[in-house]
Amino acid sequence: MDVNAMETAAASVEPVEGLRTVVALRRLASRLEDLHVRRARAASMSWAEIAAHLEVTRQTVHKKHGRTRGPRRLDTDADL
């Protein structure tokens, strides 16, 4: 399904279902960001390069992804 089709489907449902869709998309976006930042760092990209592609500041991306944290849950059975 392309982005336009997802947008149309999400906008045409009941409010509660629409809100659930928003939460699911937010979680998916967060997991994708984590994944691709890790891949970018593994490929030796700088924090500044990553930040430029994410359209945020270097400080923002480093604060969010730079410190050592426990492994993020990347389950395929998440509530999407």
mmCIF file of C-alpha atoms in Angstrom:
data_model
loop_
_atom_site.group_PDB
_atom_site.id
_atom_site.type_symbol
_atom_site.label_atom_id
_atom_site.label_comp_id
_atom_site.label_asym_id
_atom_site.label_seq_id
_atom_site.Cartn_x
_atom_site.Cartn_y
_atom_site.Cartn_z
ATOM 1 C CA MET A 1 0.000 0.000 0.000
ATOM 2 C CA ASP A 2 1.452 3.407 -0.890
ATOM 3 C CA VAL A 3 1.507 6.445 1.394
ATOM 4 C CA ASN A 4 -1.497 8.107 -0.261
ATOM 5 C CA ALA A 5 -3.602 4.974 0.146
ATOM 6 C CA MET A 6 -2.606 4.694 3.830
ATOM 7 C CA GLU A 7 -3.450 8.351 4.396
ATOM 8 C CA THR A 8 -6.870 7.930 2.792
ATOM 9 C CA ALA A 9 -7.612 4.773 4.779
ATOM 10 C CA ALA A 10 -6.525 6.352 8.073
ATOM 11 C CA ALA A 11 -8.577 9.494 7.455
ATOM 12 C CA SER A 12 -11.766 7.643 6.548
ATOM 13 C CA VAL A 13 -12.117 5.477 9.675
ATOM 14 C CA GLU A 14 -13.798 6.128 13.009
ATOM 15 C CA PRO A 15 -11.904 8.491 15.350
ATOM 16 C CA VAL A 16 -10.780 5.758 17.743
ATOM 17 C CA GLU A 17 -9.452 3.650 14.888
ATOM 18 C CA GLY A 18 -7.783 6.722 13.400
ATOM 19 C CA LEU A 19 -6.036 7.428 16.707
ATOM 20 C CA ARG A 20 -4.862 3.824 16.900
ATOM 21 C CA THR A 21 -3.474 4.212 13.394
ATOM 22 C CA VAL A 22 -1.575 7.336 14.465
ATOM 23 C CA VAL A 23 -0.023 5.490 17.422
ATOM 24 C CA ALA A 24 0.943 2.534 15.240
ATOM 25 C CA LEU A 25 2.541 4.808 12.636
ATOM 26 C CA ARG A 26 4.425 6.720 15.328
ATOM 27 C CA ARG A 27 5.825 3.460 16.746
ATOM 28 C CA LEU A 28 6.773 2.233 13.299
ATOM 29 C CA ALA A 29 8.513 5.519 12.467
ATOM 30 C CA SER A 30 10.471 5.380 15.719
ATOM 31 C CA ARG A 31 11.638 1.811 15.088
ATOM 32 C CA LEU A 32 12.617 2.640 11.518
ATOM 33 C CA GLU A 33 14.569 5.679 12.681
ATOM 34 C CA ASP A 34 16.436 3.599 15.283
ATOM 35 C CA LEU A 35 17.240 0.930 12.717
ATOM 36 C CA HIS A 36 18.512 3.315 10.062
ATOM 37 C CA VAL A 37 20.520 5.448 12.472
ATOM 38 C CA ARG A 38 22.284 2.284 13.682
ATOM 39 C CA ARG A 39 22.955 1.298 10.065
ATOM 40 C CA ALA A 40 24.228 4.793 9.244
ATOM 41 C CA ARG A 41 26.594 4.747 12.232
ATOM 42 C CA ALA A 42 27.783 1.248 11.264
ATOM 43 C CA ALA A 43 28.514 2.687 7.806
ATOM 44 C CA SER A 44 30.675 5.392 9.479
ATOM 45 C CA MET A 45 28.285 8.288 8.854
ATOM 46 C CA SER A 46 28.793 11.214 11.218
ATOM 47 C CA TRP A 47 26.112 12.493 13.567
ATOM 48 C CA ALA A 48 26.012 15.672 11.483
ATOM 49 C CA GLU A 49 25.344 13.718 8.260
ATOM 50 C CA ILE A 50 22.616 11.655 9.901
ATOM 51 C CA ALA A 51 21.043 14.771 11.404
ATOM 52 C CA ALA A 52 21.011 16.509 8.030
ATOM 53 C CA HIS A 53 19.145 13.585 6.452
ATOM 54 C CA LEU A 54 16.667 13.467 9.360
ATOM 55 C CA GLU A 55 16.268 17.263 9.184
ATOM 56 C CA VAL A 56 17.148 17.752 12.852
ATOM 57 C CA THR A 57 20.204 19.119 14.640
ATOM 58 C CA ARG A 58 23.277 17.027 15.320
ATOM 59 C CA GLN A 59 22.650 17.482 19.035
ATOM 60 C CA THR A 60 19.096 16.174 18.728
ATOM 61 C CA VAL A 61 20.043 12.995 16.890
ATOM 62 C CA HIS A 62 23.042 12.359 19.155
ATOM 63 C CA LYS A 63 20.951 12.869 22.295
ATOM 64 C CA LYS A 64 18.290 10.468 21.045
ATOM 65 C CA HIS A 65 20.550 7.783 19.563
ATOM 66 C CA GLY A 66 24.068 8.405 20.873
ATOM 67 C CA ARG A 67 24.010 7.140 24.405
ATOM 68 C CA THR A 68 24.303 3.514 25.257
ATOM 69 C CA ARG A 69 20.890 2.025 25.876
ATOM 70 C CA GLY A 70 19.486 -1.423 26.153
ATOM 71 C CA PRO A 71 18.471 -3.069 22.898
ATOM 72 C CA ARG A 72 15.314 -1.689 21.332
ATOM 73 C CA ARG A 73 12.488 -4.123 20.740
ATOM 74 C CA LEU A 74 12.135 -4.680 17.011
ATOM 75 C CA ASP A 75 9.474 -7.379 17.147
ATOM 76 C CA THR A 76 7.530 -8.154 14.017
ATOM 77 C CA ASP A 77 4.455 -8.881 16.134
ATOM 78 C CA ALA A 78 4.129 -5.338 17.513
ATOM 79 C CA ASP A 79 0.663 -3.880 17.715
ATOM 80 C CA LEU A 80 0.604 -2.203 14.311
#
